GROMACS .gro file of C-alpha atoms in nm:
model
  127
    1MET     CA    1  -0.843  -0.646  -1.801
    2ALA     CA    2  -0.579  -0.370  -1.810
    3GLU     CA    3  -0.789  -0.160  -1.571
    4ASP     CA    4  -0.731  -0.419  -1.297
    5LEU     CA    5  -0.360  -0.338  -1.282
    6LYS     CA    6  -0.281  -0.094  -1.006
    7VAL     CA    7  -0.045   0.190  -1.071
    8ARG     CA    8   0.281   0.124  -0.889
    9TYR     CA    9   0.641   0.235  -0.875
   10SER     CA   10   0.882   0.074  -1.121
   11ASP     CA   11   1.122  -0.196  -1.006
   12LYS     CA   12   1.404   0.058  -1.047
   13ASP     CA   13   1.224   0.304  -0.816
   14LEU     CA   14   1.150   0.026  -0.568
   15ALA     CA   15   1.519  -0.074  -0.566
   16GLU     CA   16   1.615   0.288  -0.488
   17PHE     CA   17   1.361   0.308  -0.206
   18ARG     CA   18   1.483  -0.028  -0.072
   19GLU     CA   19   1.839   0.105  -0.056
   20LEU     CA   20   1.721   0.421   0.123
   21ILE     CA   21   1.516   0.216   0.373
   22GLU     CA   22   1.790  -0.040   0.441
   23ASP     CA   23   2.029   0.248   0.512
   24LYS     CA   24   1.774   0.400   0.752
   25ILE     CA   25   1.725   0.062   0.924
   26GLU     CA   26   2.101   0.030   0.984
   27LYS     CA   27   2.122   0.383   1.128
   28ALA     CA   28   1.811   0.325   1.341
   29LYS     CA   29   1.953  -0.003   1.477
   30SER     CA   30   2.280   0.160   1.580
   31HIS     CA   31   2.087   0.448   1.741
   32LEU     CA   32   1.874   0.192   1.927
   33GLU     CA   33   2.187   0.012   2.052
   34LEU     CA   34   2.323   0.342   2.186
   35LEU     CA   35   1.995   0.411   2.366
   36LYS     CA   36   1.980   0.063   2.514
   37SER     CA   37   2.341   0.071   2.633
   38SER     CA   38   2.289   0.414   2.790
   39TYR     CA   39   1.994   0.304   3.002
   40MET     CA   40   2.141  -0.035   3.086
   41ASN     CA   41   2.466   0.115   3.213
   42ASP     CA   42   2.271   0.292   3.491
   43GLY     CA   43   2.470   0.605   3.410
   44ASN     CA   44   2.710   0.520   3.689
   45ASN     CA   45   2.979   0.785   3.661
   46GLY     CA   46   3.148   0.702   3.988
   47THR     CA   47   2.990   0.975   4.201
   48ASP     CA   48   2.959   0.752   4.509
   49ASP     CA   49   3.215   0.958   4.697
   50THR     CA   50   3.052   1.296   4.634
   51SER     CA   51   2.822   1.476   4.872
   52PRO     CA   52   2.487   1.307   4.953
   53THR     CA   53   2.276   1.605   4.843
   54PHE     CA   54   2.435   1.603   4.500
   55LYS     CA   55   2.379   1.227   4.481
   56ALA     CA   56   2.004   1.272   4.547
   57PHE     CA   57   1.972   1.525   4.263
   58GLU     CA   58   2.173   1.304   4.032
   59GLU     CA   59   1.957   0.997   4.099
   60GLY     CA   60   1.646   1.198   4.017
   61SER     CA   61   1.784   1.315   3.684
   62GLU     CA   62   1.922   0.967   3.619
   63THR     CA   63   1.572   0.820   3.658
   64MET     CA   64   1.428   1.085   3.427
   65SER     CA   65   1.690   1.028   3.160
   66LYS     CA   66   1.644   0.650   3.192
   67GLU     CA   67   1.270   0.693   3.130
   68ALA     CA   68   1.336   0.930   2.840
   69ASN     CA   69   1.583   0.683   2.687
   70THR     CA   70   1.336   0.399   2.732
   71GLN     CA   71   1.068   0.601   2.551
   72LEU     CA   72   1.312   0.688   2.272
   73ALA     CA   73   1.411   0.321   2.245
   74ILE     CA   74   1.045   0.216   2.215
   75ARG     CA   75   0.989   0.475   1.941
   76GLN     CA   76   1.306   0.362   1.765
   77GLU     CA   77   1.191  -0.003   1.775
   78LYS     CA   78   0.856   0.099   1.623
   79PHE     CA   79   1.040   0.299   1.353
   80ILE     CA   80   1.254  -0.005   1.267
   81ARG     CA   81   0.942  -0.225   1.253
   82ASP     CA   82   0.770   0.026   1.023
   83LEU     CA   83   1.076   0.036   0.796
   84LYS     CA   84   1.088  -0.346   0.783
   85ASN     CA   85   0.720  -0.348   0.688
   86ALA     CA   86   0.805  -0.103   0.409
   87ILE     CA   87   1.064  -0.354   0.280
   88LEU     CA   88   0.788  -0.619   0.272
   89ARG     CA   89   0.569  -0.382   0.069
   90ILE     CA   90   0.859  -0.333  -0.173
   91GLU     CA   91   0.889  -0.710  -0.210
   92ASN     CA   92   0.511  -0.732  -0.269
   93LYS     CA   93   0.537  -0.439  -0.513
   94THR     CA   94   0.272  -0.251  -0.314
   95TYR     CA   95   0.518   0.004  -0.173
   96GLY     CA   96   0.423   0.367  -0.221
   97ILE     CA   97   0.054   0.301  -0.278
   98CYS     CA   98  -0.174   0.491  -0.039
   99ARG     CA   99  -0.379   0.246   0.168
  100VAL     CA  100  -0.678   0.483   0.164
  101THR     CA  101  -0.689   0.634  -0.185
  102GLY     CA  102  -0.500   0.363  -0.376
  103LYS     CA  103  -0.301   0.638  -0.548
  104LEU     CA  104   0.076   0.664  -0.554
  105ILE     CA  105   0.231   0.850  -0.263
  106ALA     CA  106   0.455   1.131  -0.389
  107LYS     CA  107   0.823   1.035  -0.419
  108GLU     CA  108   0.922   1.344  -0.220
  109ARG     CA  109   0.705   1.227   0.071
  110LEU     CA  110   0.849   0.874   0.057
  111LYS     CA  111   1.203   1.007   0.059
  112LEU     CA  112   1.126   1.203   0.376
  113VAL     CA  113   0.901   0.939   0.535
  114PRO     CA  114   0.998   0.610   0.366
  115HIS     CA  115   0.758   0.406   0.580
  116ALA     CA  116   0.454   0.620   0.488
  117THR     CA  117   0.139   0.429   0.395
  118LEU     CA  118  -0.081   0.735   0.341
  119SER     CA  119  -0.066   1.004   0.078
  120ILE     CA  120  -0.081   1.366   0.195
  121GLU     CA  121  -0.439   1.374   0.063
  122ALA     CA  122  -0.540   1.078   0.284
  123LYS     CA  123  -0.344   1.214   0.581
  124ASN     CA  124  -0.532   1.545   0.554
  125MET     CA  125  -0.865   1.359   0.544
  126GLN     CA  126  -0.787   1.217   0.890
  127LYS     CA  127  -0.769   1.559   1.052
   0.00000   0.00000   0.00000
């Protein structure tokens, strides 16, 4: 019967990871807000009265930076979603268990990539 129990991180470890992840979620949310406000403001810096050629260049770079900010915002939203899923795994006490090998993911890896679901071993198998 004891063999059925999966190896997992202790509740103390899970609480530490939860704190780390919640901190990352807060930072990611504020970063996302900055990105959203920057592309919703249209970057209008009051250059309407400047020369038309300059305006054309500015609009081109404005469009590029809007697209870049949109892409960053999408990535940030995915990051937040991944972090929230990590919180769910903490609540289910399955956090830190590799979804391929079933082994514990190294603490060092989880501190760097707290939403990781693969151990380095499993990640290398994908290559």
